[in-house]
Amino acid sequence: MKISILGTGYVGAVTGACFAELGNDVVFVDIDPAKLDMIRTGRSPIFEPGLDELLAKNLHRISATTDTALAIRETEATFICVGTPSNPDGSIDLQYIAAASEAIGEVLREKESWHTVVMKSTVVSGTTTGIVRRRLEEASGKEAFRDFGLASNPEFLREGSALTDVFSPDRIVMGVEDPRSREVLETLYATFTCPKLVTAIPVAEMIKYVSNAFLATKISFANEIGNLCKTMGIDTAEVFAGVGLDARINPAFFRSGIGFGGSCFPKDVRALIAQAGAAGLPPKILQSVVAVNEEQPLRLVALLKKHLPDLKGKRIGVLGLAFKPDTDDIRESRAIPIIGELRKEGAGVIAYDPLAIAHFRSLFPEITYASSAAEVLECDAVLIITEWKEFEALDYTGKLVIDGRRVPKAAVGSIYEGVCW
Ligand code: UGA
């Protein structure tokens, strides 16, 4: 099949490369020519293990252009993968989605053959059949589901393991209203053997939000219980290993620590809260999920102050800046509030991360960045914020270590505190 991908950010780059690997011809569209140049030479515009190799391997099936009209004319389906930033009130900003829909609609006005528009970006339920449909119809002068197809196909990929998540998914969700769009998605995913759920479009959109909100809830729950376990001298991880053995509960996403970051959980939970609030149903559980997540990173600093009550002038080492290992992404990283608090307390910060220093420097140009993890261990105390594998190989003997992510080696021979253990 011939597919166009609007937006070559995280979701677009991964989705396009994976569809190419499945044998489809893929046209990437972006307003940024630099990203397109990278794709044309088989390099990913974002960091994701294995993605460069996948693009390079499938270059013969891949093209890249800034010309949206050309891409839509030459393909049968378009996946909208543009960004959905947050508004100050937590709701999502749909300006890029609206602009993309309008641009597609203008091309559909002249296009005679059938075209299916698929929403891949994460949007609150009602967006695709609401603003997207409206903009497409206004710009094209045509009717959705009759003159062109419209569908929702949310992604469930994690940064750092996105390719495995795409090729070995737990499920594929297809939100469709018309048989031709359904056929397009079923053809694209024909080789997958996982459960495939065909739903109405708003249901598909809701499945995505509720999945992320539930996983975020599991993490905040694990952290709240973890804080209690810590005061009782109980090992939280052992508790959740036992709890997770109940098949109704499942052990995943119960790792307690300093909370969830990234471009998805914090934003998606806030967007769902905003949507529920607008419906007159402010969600108490989700509000608490956010509240726990905001307090949790500061507990690391509170634990540090138990050992070093006055941080003024102290040199505090920070291991890890990315929101999780195997990514250079620092969006909503727990390192941000923690380093902010250390600075407020007057501490000098020396930080190291294998991939994320360049991004972090733009947020905190005034702190010192080490060129190796070992250098950080020279400080008065060390905080572990991201559980990079290489931090397992360090010698923490004699150091004061406050661990936010449970790196077992850090407890060996050190003065050690875990945030929830
Ligand atoms: C998340 C979801 O896991 C994906 O299924 C979803 O497709 C994606 O958002 C999205 O909406 O696009 P991602 O943000 O890449 O993926 O990262 P996760 O691996 O889910 O981790 C998110 C945060 O939760 C990280 O800061 C991680 O350290 C934290 N976490 C995760 C915990 O604190 N405890 C856990 O048990 C698991």
Tab-separated table of C-alpha atoms and ligand atoms in Angstrom:
chain	number	residue	atom	x	y	z
A	1	MET	CA	0.000	0.000	0.000
A	2	LYS	CA	1.108	3.594	-0.539
A	3	ILE	CA	1.022	5.561	2.696
A	4	SER	CA	1.827	9.127	3.651
A	5	ILE	CA	2.894	10.100	7.159
A	6	LEU	CA	2.230	13.683	8.257
A	7	GLY	CA	4.763	14.639	10.914
A	8	THR	CA	8.140	12.964	11.424
A	9	GLY	CA	8.337	13.295	15.202
A	10	TYR	CA	8.519	10.276	17.430
A	11	VAL	CA	5.289	8.574	16.379
A	12	GLY	CA	5.558	9.480	12.680
A	13	ALA	CA	9.163	8.356	12.262
A	14	VAL	CA	8.551	5.005	13.968
A	15	THR	CA	5.180	4.347	12.293
A	16	GLY	CA	6.490	5.169	8.813
A	17	ALA	CA	9.638	3.066	9.161
A	18	CYS	CA	7.629	0.113	10.446
A	19	PHE	CA	5.051	0.312	7.636
A	20	ALA	CA	7.950	0.383	5.143
A	21	GLU	CA	9.429	-2.702	6.797
A	22	LEU	CA	6.032	-4.390	6.305
A	23	GLY	CA	6.402	-3.817	2.546
A	24	ASN	CA	4.493	-0.559	2.032
A	25	ASP	CA	5.692	2.522	0.126
A	26	VAL	CA	5.936	5.374	2.602
A	27	VAL	CA	6.085	9.131	1.960
A	28	PHE	CA	7.146	11.177	4.996
A	29	VAL	CA	5.908	14.773	5.152
A	30	ASP	CA	7.221	17.474	7.463
A	31	ILE	CA	7.703	21.236	7.425
A	32	ASP	CA	11.296	20.783	8.600
A	33	PRO	CA	13.559	19.986	5.604
A	34	ALA	CA	16.419	18.972	7.928
A	35	LYS	CA	14.371	16.055	9.294
A	36	LEU	CA	13.456	14.971	5.766
A	37	ASP	CA	17.123	15.087	4.684
A	38	MET	CA	17.960	12.747	7.531
A	39	ILE	CA	15.214	10.316	6.554
A	40	ARG	CA	16.349	10.359	2.904
A	41	THR	CA	19.787	9.228	3.989
A	42	GLY	CA	18.457	6.500	6.262
A	43	ARG	CA	18.923	8.320	9.546
A	44	SER	CA	16.169	8.810	12.086
A	45	PRO	CA	15.296	12.380	13.134
A	46	ILE	CA	14.727	11.092	16.695
A	47	PHE	CA	16.765	8.733	18.857
A	48	GLU	CA	15.261	5.260	19.018
A	49	PRO	CA	17.267	2.022	19.140
A	50	GLY	CA	17.125	0.208	15.772
A	51	LEU	CA	15.327	2.968	13.876
A	52	ASP	CA	18.309	4.131	11.773
A	53	GLU	CA	18.867	0.554	10.638
A	54	LEU	CA	15.182	0.082	9.788
A	55	LEU	CA	15.058	3.292	7.724
A	56	ALA	CA	18.315	2.481	5.931
A	57	LYS	CA	17.156	-1.064	5.150
A	58	ASN	CA	13.903	0.198	3.598
A	59	LEU	CA	15.168	3.327	1.820
A	60	HIS	CA	13.990	1.994	-1.562
A	61	ARG	CA	10.407	2.148	-0.261
A	62	ILE	CA	10.774	5.531	1.438
A	63	SER	CA	10.555	9.114	0.195
A	64	ALA	CA	10.331	12.416	2.048
A	65	THR	CA	8.845	15.768	1.060
A	66	THR	CA	7.612	19.095	2.424
A	67	ASP	CA	4.862	18.998	-0.213
A	68	THR	CA	1.724	17.721	1.552
A	69	ALA	CA	-0.383	17.860	-1.629
A	70	LEU	CA	2.047	15.706	-3.586
A	71	ALA	CA	2.253	13.144	-0.780
A	72	ILE	CA	-1.527	12.851	-0.483
A	73	ARG	CA	-2.126	12.647	-4.225
A	74	GLU	CA	0.382	9.822	-4.554
A	75	THR	CA	-0.814	7.695	-1.643
A	76	GLU	CA	-3.961	5.814	-0.604
A	77	ALA	CA	-3.888	6.535	3.116
A	78	THR	CA	-2.505	9.323	5.281
A	79	PHE	CA	-1.538	8.860	8.933
A	80	ILE	CA	-1.734	12.081	10.938
A	81	CYS	CA	1.216	11.968	13.344
A	82	VAL	CA	1.639	15.653	14.215
A	83	GLY	CA	2.255	16.932	17.737
A	84	THR	CA	-0.431	17.645	20.334
A	85	PRO	CA	1.142	19.983	22.910
A	86	SER	CA	-0.591	20.913	26.162
A	87	ASN	CA	-2.501	24.118	26.797
A	88	PRO	CA	-1.788	25.873	30.120
A	89	ASP	CA	-4.986	24.301	31.590
A	90	GLY	CA	-3.805	20.748	30.724
A	91	SER	CA	-6.147	20.272	27.764
A	92	ILE	CA	-4.481	19.428	24.444
A	93	ASP	CA	-3.712	22.050	21.855
A	94	LEU	CA	-5.229	20.838	18.578
A	95	GLN	CA	-3.838	23.555	16.300
A	96	TYR	CA	-1.447	21.213	14.423
A	97	ILE	CA	-4.135	18.538	14.100
A	98	ALA	CA	-6.579	21.128	12.732
A	99	ALA	CA	-3.998	22.526	10.285
A	100	ALA	CA	-3.076	19.029	9.067
A	101	SER	CA	-6.753	18.131	8.574
A	102	GLU	CA	-7.336	21.297	6.590
A	103	ALA	CA	-4.270	20.689	4.416
A	104	ILE	CA	-5.417	17.133	3.662
A	105	GLY	CA	-8.961	18.335	2.955
A	106	GLU	CA	-7.751	20.843	0.381
A	107	VAL	CA	-6.006	18.073	-1.555
A	108	LEU	CA	-8.978	15.720	-1.244
A	109	ARG	CA	-11.119	18.366	-2.960
A	110	GLU	CA	-9.337	17.548	-6.246
A	111	LYS	CA	-8.445	13.914	-5.605
A	112	GLU	CA	-10.723	11.474	-7.404
A	113	SER	CA	-9.614	8.149	-5.995
A	114	TRP	CA	-10.558	6.965	-2.497
A	115	HIS	CA	-8.347	8.186	0.329
A	116	THR	CA	-8.367	7.175	3.979
A	117	VAL	CA	-7.218	9.574	6.701
A	118	VAL	CA	-6.038	7.827	9.870
A	119	MET	CA	-5.510	9.592	13.197
A	120	LYS	CA	-2.358	8.244	14.856
A	121	SER	CA	-1.557	11.194	17.134
A	122	THR	CA	-2.976	10.834	20.642
A	123	VAL	CA	-6.133	12.952	20.767
A	124	VAL	CA	-8.927	13.093	23.320
A	125	SER	CA	-12.027	11.133	22.468
A	126	GLY	CA	-14.268	12.986	20.050
A	127	THR	CA	-11.463	14.806	18.221
A	128	THR	CA	-11.415	12.720	15.036
A	129	THR	CA	-15.162	12.722	14.485
A	130	GLY	CA	-15.271	16.344	15.701
A	131	ILE	CA	-12.725	18.936	14.626
A	132	VAL	CA	-10.805	16.624	12.256
A	133	ARG	CA	-13.887	15.538	10.349
A	134	ARG	CA	-15.196	19.111	10.241
A	135	ARG	CA	-11.949	20.563	8.874
A	136	LEU	CA	-11.595	17.762	6.324
A	137	GLU	CA	-15.167	18.218	5.092
A	138	GLU	CA	-15.023	22.024	4.970
A	139	ALA	CA	-11.734	22.046	3.068
A	140	SER	CA	-12.649	19.238	0.662
A	141	GLY	CA	-16.340	19.966	0.110
A	142	LYS	CA	-16.809	16.190	0.531
A	143	GLU	CA	-18.416	13.969	3.147
A	144	ALA	CA	-16.456	11.736	5.494
A	145	PHE	CA	-17.158	7.974	5.341
A	146	ARG	CA	-18.928	8.429	1.990
A	147	ASP	CA	-16.395	10.304	-0.186
A	148	PHE	CA	-13.254	9.602	1.829
A	149	GLY	CA	-12.340	7.383	4.753
A	150	LEU	CA	-11.573	8.450	8.298
A	151	ALA	CA	-10.276	6.237	11.107
A	152	SER	CA	-8.400	6.175	14.394
A	153	ASN	CA	-5.488	3.835	15.002
A	154	PRO	CA	-3.793	4.733	18.290
A	155	GLU	CA	-0.219	3.685	19.022
A	156	PHE	CA	0.954	1.914	22.173
A	157	LEU	CA	4.696	2.200	21.729
A	158	ARG	CA	7.212	3.017	24.407
A	159	GLU	CA	10.272	5.112	23.726
A	160	GLY	CA	13.340	2.901	23.826
A	161	SER	CA	11.436	-0.236	22.794
A	162	ALA	CA	9.196	1.230	20.109
A	163	LEU	CA	10.103	-1.241	17.351
A	164	THR	CA	9.389	-4.283	19.513
A	165	ASP	CA	6.123	-2.655	20.593
A	166	VAL	CA	5.087	-2.076	16.960
A	167	PHE	CA	6.028	-5.524	15.683
A	168	SER	CA	4.886	-7.513	18.755
A	169	PRO	CA	1.899	-5.566	20.058
A	170	ASP	CA	-0.501	-6.744	22.775
A	171	ARG	CA	-3.351	-5.552	20.582
A	172	ILE	CA	-4.168	-3.397	17.570
A	173	VAL	CA	-7.048	-0.965	17.927
A	174	MET	CA	-8.889	0.167	14.817
A	175	GLY	CA	-11.513	2.855	15.240
A	176	VAL	CA	-13.595	2.799	12.061
A	177	GLU	CA	-17.021	3.873	10.845
A	178	ASP	CA	-16.897	2.900	7.155
A	179	PRO	CA	-16.033	-0.461	5.533
A	180	ARG	CA	-13.330	0.889	3.207
A	181	SER	CA	-11.295	2.427	6.047
A	182	ARG	CA	-11.658	-0.825	7.934
A	183	GLU	CA	-10.328	-2.703	4.919
A	184	VAL	CA	-7.339	-0.337	4.649
A	185	LEU	CA	-6.365	-0.923	8.292
A	186	GLU	CA	-7.046	-4.658	8.139
A	187	THR	CA	-4.835	-4.944	5.047
A	188	LEU	CA	-2.025	-2.967	6.685
A	189	TYR	CA	-2.118	-5.183	9.781
A	190	ALA	CA	-2.967	-8.456	7.981
A	191	THR	CA	0.208	-10.252	9.079
A	192	PHE	CA	-0.275	-9.533	12.802
A	193	THR	CA	-1.644	-12.339	14.951
A	194	CYS	CA	-2.397	-10.337	18.142
A	195	PRO	CA	-5.990	-9.463	19.104
A	196	LYS	CA	-7.399	-6.821	16.765
A	197	LEU	CA	-10.141	-4.700	18.177
A	198	VAL	CA	-12.500	-2.940	15.784
A	199	THR	CA	-14.440	-0.176	17.510
A	200	ALA	CA	-16.156	3.140	16.881
A	201	ILE	CA	-13.645	5.985	16.465
A	202	PRO	CA	-14.313	7.700	19.847
A	203	VAL	CA	-13.899	4.326	21.587
A	204	ALA	CA	-10.475	3.793	19.974
A	205	GLU	CA	-9.396	7.272	21.075
A	206	MET	CA	-10.608	6.569	24.621
A	207	ILE	CA	-8.811	3.193	24.801
A	208	LYS	CA	-5.519	4.989	24.218
A	209	TYR	CA	-6.102	7.576	26.959
A	210	VAL	CA	-7.437	5.118	29.477
A	211	SER	CA	-4.494	2.749	28.903
A	212	ASN	CA	-1.984	5.504	29.652
A	213	ALA	CA	-4.027	6.877	32.555
A	214	PHE	CA	-4.299	3.413	34.102
A	215	LEU	CA	-0.569	2.719	33.804
A	216	ALA	CA	0.153	6.119	35.359
A	217	THR	CA	-2.301	5.245	38.140
A	218	LYS	CA	-0.471	1.973	38.808
A	219	ILE	CA	2.803	3.879	39.171
A	220	SER	CA	1.417	6.538	41.528
A	221	PHE	CA	-0.299	3.805	43.545
A	222	ALA	CA	3.005	1.895	43.786
A	223	ASN	CA	4.726	5.097	44.918
A	224	GLU	CA	2.128	5.927	47.547
A	225	ILE	CA	2.309	2.400	48.977
A	226	GLY	CA	6.105	2.525	48.565
A	227	ASN	CA	6.352	5.619	50.742
A	228	LEU	CA	4.436	3.815	53.485
A	229	CYS	CA	6.498	0.614	53.100
A	230	LYS	CA	9.698	2.639	53.466
A	231	THR	CA	8.645	4.035	56.833
A	232	MET	CA	7.776	0.488	57.982
A	233	GLY	CA	11.070	-1.045	56.827
A	234	ILE	CA	9.253	-3.196	54.275
A	235	ASP	CA	10.695	-3.829	50.800
A	236	THR	CA	8.139	-2.359	48.378
A	237	ALA	CA	9.431	-4.360	45.409
A	238	GLU	CA	8.809	-7.607	47.267
A	239	VAL	CA	5.293	-6.454	48.109
A	240	PHE	CA	4.462	-5.645	44.499
A	241	ALA	CA	6.089	-8.837	43.217
A	242	GLY	CA	3.591	-10.658	45.427
A	243	VAL	CA	0.675	-8.430	44.483
A	244	GLY	CA	1.458	-8.727	40.755
A	245	LEU	CA	1.226	-12.522	40.878
A	246	ASP	CA	-2.536	-12.150	41.081
A	247	ALA	CA	-3.541	-12.624	37.443
A	248	ARG	CA	-6.235	-9.992	37.863
A	249	ILE	CA	-3.587	-7.425	38.761
A	250	ASN	CA	-0.427	-8.180	36.685
A	251	PRO	CA	3.122	-7.202	37.791
A	252	ALA	CA	3.943	-4.595	35.095
A	253	PHE	CA	4.301	-0.882	35.875
A	254	PHE	CA	4.477	-1.337	39.621
A	255	ARG	CA	8.088	-0.138	39.920
A	256	SER	CA	8.043	2.455	42.672
A	257	GLY	CA	10.519	5.315	42.555
A	258	ILE	CA	10.444	9.011	41.737
A	259	GLY	CA	7.438	8.900	39.432
A	260	PHE	CA	6.611	8.962	35.758
A	261	GLY	CA	7.877	11.436	33.171
A	262	GLY	CA	8.006	11.511	29.395
A	263	SER	CA	5.909	13.065	26.693
A	264	CYS	CA	2.867	10.850	27.274
A	265	PHE	CA	1.761	9.923	30.798
A	266	PRO	CA	1.901	13.394	32.407
A	267	LYS	CA	0.308	15.085	29.394
A	268	ASP	CA	-2.333	12.426	28.744
A	269	VAL	CA	-3.446	12.232	32.372
A	270	ARG	CA	-3.791	16.022	32.495
A	271	ALA	CA	-5.740	16.045	29.221
A	272	LEU	CA	-8.154	13.402	30.521
A	273	ILE	CA	-8.583	15.404	33.731
A	274	ALA	CA	-9.340	18.513	31.651
A	275	GLN	CA	-11.841	16.610	29.490
A	276	ALA	CA	-13.591	15.102	32.511
A	277	GLY	CA	-13.597	18.496	34.243
A	278	ALA	CA	-15.179	20.108	31.196
A	279	ALA	CA	-17.871	17.420	31.349
A	280	GLY	CA	-18.596	18.388	34.976
A	281	LEU	CA	-16.940	15.225	36.329
A	282	PRO	CA	-13.593	16.261	37.886
A	283	PRO	CA	-11.805	12.882	38.296
A	284	LYS	CA	-10.576	12.495	41.886
A	285	ILE	CA	-8.410	9.441	41.245
A	286	LEU	CA	-6.555	11.003	38.313
A	287	GLN	CA	-6.037	14.267	40.191
A	288	SER	CA	-4.379	12.269	42.971
A	289	VAL	CA	-2.254	10.394	40.419
A	290	VAL	CA	-0.812	13.742	39.322
A	291	ALA	CA	-0.442	15.047	42.900
A	292	VAL	CA	1.519	11.940	44.003
A	293	ASN	CA	3.675	12.191	40.884
A	294	GLU	CA	4.537	15.818	41.592
A	295	GLU	CA	5.521	15.171	45.219
A	296	GLN	CA	7.472	11.989	44.602
A	297	PRO	CA	10.680	13.446	43.066
A	298	LEU	CA	10.955	15.951	45.932
A	299	ARG	CA	11.077	13.052	48.393
A	300	LEU	CA	14.494	12.231	46.964
A	301	VAL	CA	15.765	15.674	47.985
A	302	ALA	CA	14.080	15.346	51.417
A	303	LEU	CA	15.915	12.025	51.937
A	304	LEU	CA	19.173	13.641	50.906
A	305	LYS	CA	18.609	16.391	53.484
A	306	LYS	CA	18.233	13.750	56.189
A	307	HIS	CA	21.933	13.074	55.643
A	308	LEU	CA	23.076	16.548	54.581
A	309	PRO	CA	20.683	19.012	56.262
A	310	ASP	CA	22.303	22.077	54.689
A	311	LEU	CA	22.835	21.670	50.951
A	312	LYS	CA	24.251	25.159	50.469
A	313	GLY	CA	27.639	24.917	48.794
A	314	LYS	CA	27.527	21.094	48.707
A	315	ARG	CA	28.422	19.278	45.470
A	316	ILE	CA	25.558	16.953	44.562
A	317	GLY	CA	26.071	14.432	41.776
A	318	VAL	CA	23.139	13.448	39.578
A	319	LEU	CA	23.177	10.187	37.648
A	320	GLY	CA	20.648	10.264	34.803
A	321	LEU	CA	18.724	13.109	33.178
A	322	ALA	CA	16.553	11.315	30.588
A	323	PHE	CA	12.981	10.507	31.684
A	324	LYS	CA	13.919	6.834	31.436
A	325	PRO	CA	16.863	4.775	30.076
A	326	ASP	CA	17.547	4.239	26.345
A	327	THR	CA	16.275	7.628	25.264
A	328	ASP	CA	17.669	11.158	25.025
A	329	ASP	CA	14.204	12.543	25.826
A	330	ILE	CA	14.015	14.803	28.896
A	331	ARG	CA	10.367	15.848	28.574
A	332	GLU	CA	8.832	15.881	32.075
A	333	SER	CA	11.926	14.064	33.353
A	334	ARG	CA	11.925	13.794	37.134
A	335	ALA	CA	15.434	15.276	36.939
A	336	ILE	CA	13.852	18.673	36.220
A	337	PRO	CA	12.048	19.232	39.568
A	338	ILE	CA	14.865	17.512	41.478
A	339	ILE	CA	17.627	19.688	40.038
A	340	GLY	CA	15.379	22.749	40.396
A	341	GLU	CA	15.008	21.956	44.122
A	342	LEU	CA	18.742	21.338	44.584
A	343	ARG	CA	19.481	24.714	42.984
A	344	LYS	CA	16.918	26.384	45.256
A	345	GLU	CA	18.708	24.872	48.252
A	346	GLY	CA	21.982	26.383	47.022
A	347	ALA	CA	23.670	23.100	46.045
A	348	GLY	CA	26.156	22.827	43.195
A	349	VAL	CA	25.003	20.145	40.740
A	350	ILE	CA	27.264	17.896	38.658
A	351	ALA	CA	25.170	15.777	36.301
A	352	TYR	CA	25.795	12.945	33.886
A	353	ASP	CA	23.636	11.119	31.355
A	354	PRO	CA	24.838	8.972	28.447
A	355	LEU	CA	22.460	10.622	25.929
A	356	ALA	CA	20.447	13.506	27.353
A	357	ILE	CA	23.060	16.122	28.357
A	358	ALA	CA	22.689	18.212	25.191
A	359	HIS	CA	18.923	18.560	25.721
A	360	PHE	CA	19.267	19.214	29.437
A	361	ARG	CA	21.892	21.905	28.987
A	362	SER	CA	19.326	24.150	27.299
A	363	LEU	CA	17.130	23.941	30.440
A	364	PHE	CA	19.908	24.182	33.036
A	365	PRO	CA	22.928	25.879	31.427
A	366	GLU	CA	24.314	26.850	34.857
A	367	ILE	CA	24.972	23.364	36.273
A	368	THR	CA	28.117	21.322	35.562
A	369	TYR	CA	27.942	18.380	33.173
A	370	ALA	CA	30.365	15.502	33.729
A	371	SER	CA	31.811	13.520	30.852
A	372	SER	CA	31.536	10.218	32.725
A	373	ALA	CA	29.441	8.651	35.470
A	374	ALA	CA	32.596	7.993	37.507
A	375	GLU	CA	33.252	11.755	37.761
A	376	VAL	CA	29.842	12.236	39.424
A	377	LEU	CA	30.844	9.802	42.177
A	378	GLU	CA	33.430	12.329	43.409
A	379	CYS	CA	30.626	14.540	44.804
A	380	ASP	CA	29.431	14.887	48.442
A	381	ALA	CA	26.359	12.786	47.584
A	382	VAL	CA	24.928	11.042	44.512
A	383	LEU	CA	21.289	10.948	43.391
A	384	ILE	CA	20.193	8.233	40.945
A	385	ILE	CA	17.401	9.545	38.717
A	386	THR	CA	17.495	7.277	35.649
A	387	GLU	CA	18.333	3.573	35.814
A	388	TRP	CA	20.822	3.424	32.918
A	389	LYS	CA	22.491	0.010	32.648
A	390	GLU	CA	25.980	1.500	32.898
A	391	PHE	CA	25.197	2.753	36.413
A	392	GLU	CA	25.135	-0.899	37.496
A	393	ALA	CA	28.840	-1.166	36.714
A	394	LEU	CA	29.994	1.692	39.014
A	395	ASP	CA	31.725	1.267	42.358
A	396	TYR	CA	29.676	3.123	44.974
A	397	THR	CA	31.780	2.003	47.952
A	398	GLY	CA	31.880	4.646	50.684
A	399	LYS	CA	29.578	7.069	48.835
A	400	LEU	CA	26.350	8.619	50.066
A	401	VAL	CA	23.759	7.437	47.523
A	402	ILE	CA	20.067	8.358	47.360
A	403	ASP	CA	18.464	6.100	44.772
A	404	GLY	CA	15.258	7.054	42.957
A	405	ARG	CA	15.150	4.030	40.643
A	406	ARG	CA	16.531	1.009	42.485
A	407	VAL	CA	19.972	0.258	41.091
A	408	PRO	CA	20.926	-2.726	43.340
A	409	LYS	CA	24.680	-2.273	42.879
A	410	ALA	CA	24.456	1.247	44.375
A	411	ALA	CA	23.601	-0.251	47.783
A	412	VAL	CA	26.851	-2.268	47.923
A	413	GLY	CA	29.327	-0.762	50.413
A	414	SER	CA	27.652	2.672	50.311
A	415	ILE	CA	25.596	4.788	52.696
A	416	TYR	CA	22.388	4.074	50.844
A	417	GLU	CA	18.762	5.222	50.854
A	418	GLY	CA	16.124	4.167	48.334
A	419	VAL	CA	13.173	6.465	47.842
A	420	CYS	CA	10.588	3.740	48.547
A	421	TRP	CA	12.762	0.963	49.982
B	1	UGA	C1	4.103	5.305	27.409
B	1	UGA	C2	3.332	3.991	27.382
B	1	UGA	O1	4.019	2.999	28.163
B	1	UGA	C3	3.145	3.490	25.953
B	1	UGA	O2	2.354	2.312	25.951
B	1	UGA	C4	2.435	4.587	25.136
B	1	UGA	O3	2.252	4.205	23.787
B	1	UGA	C5	3.268	5.850	25.188
B	1	UGA	O4	3.428	6.258	26.564
B	1	UGA	C6	2.559	6.900	24.385
B	1	UGA	O5	1.467	7.322	24.774
B	1	UGA	O6	3.015	7.237	23.280
B	1	UGA	P1	6.683	6.010	27.325
B	1	UGA	O7	6.225	7.370	27.763
B	1	UGA	O8	7.627	5.908	26.189
B	1	UGA	O9	5.427	5.076	26.946
B	1	UGA	O10	7.440	5.366	28.565
B	1	UGA	P2	7.127	4.290	29.702
B	1	UGA	O11	8.052	3.157	29.545
B	1	UGA	O12	5.704	3.983	29.801
B	1	UGA	O13	7.571	5.112	31.013
B	1	UGA	C7	6.940	6.315	31.391
B	1	UGA	C8	7.468	6.770	32.735
B	1	UGA	O14	6.989	5.931	33.785
B	1	UGA	C9	8.994	6.773	32.863
B	1	UGA	O15	9.420	7.949	33.510
B	1	UGA	C10	9.287	5.555	33.731
B	1	UGA	O16	10.474	5.689	34.500
B	1	UGA	C11	8.057	5.538	34.633
B	1	UGA	N1	7.737	4.205	35.195
B	1	UGA	C12	7.381	3.181	34.382
B	1	UGA	C13	7.770	4.017	36.573
B	1	UGA	O17	8.068	4.950	37.349
B	1	UGA	N2	7.425	2.796	37.076
B	1	UGA	C14	7.075	1.760	36.288
B	1	UGA	O18	6.764	0.672	36.828
B	1	UGA	C15	7.056	1.949	34.912
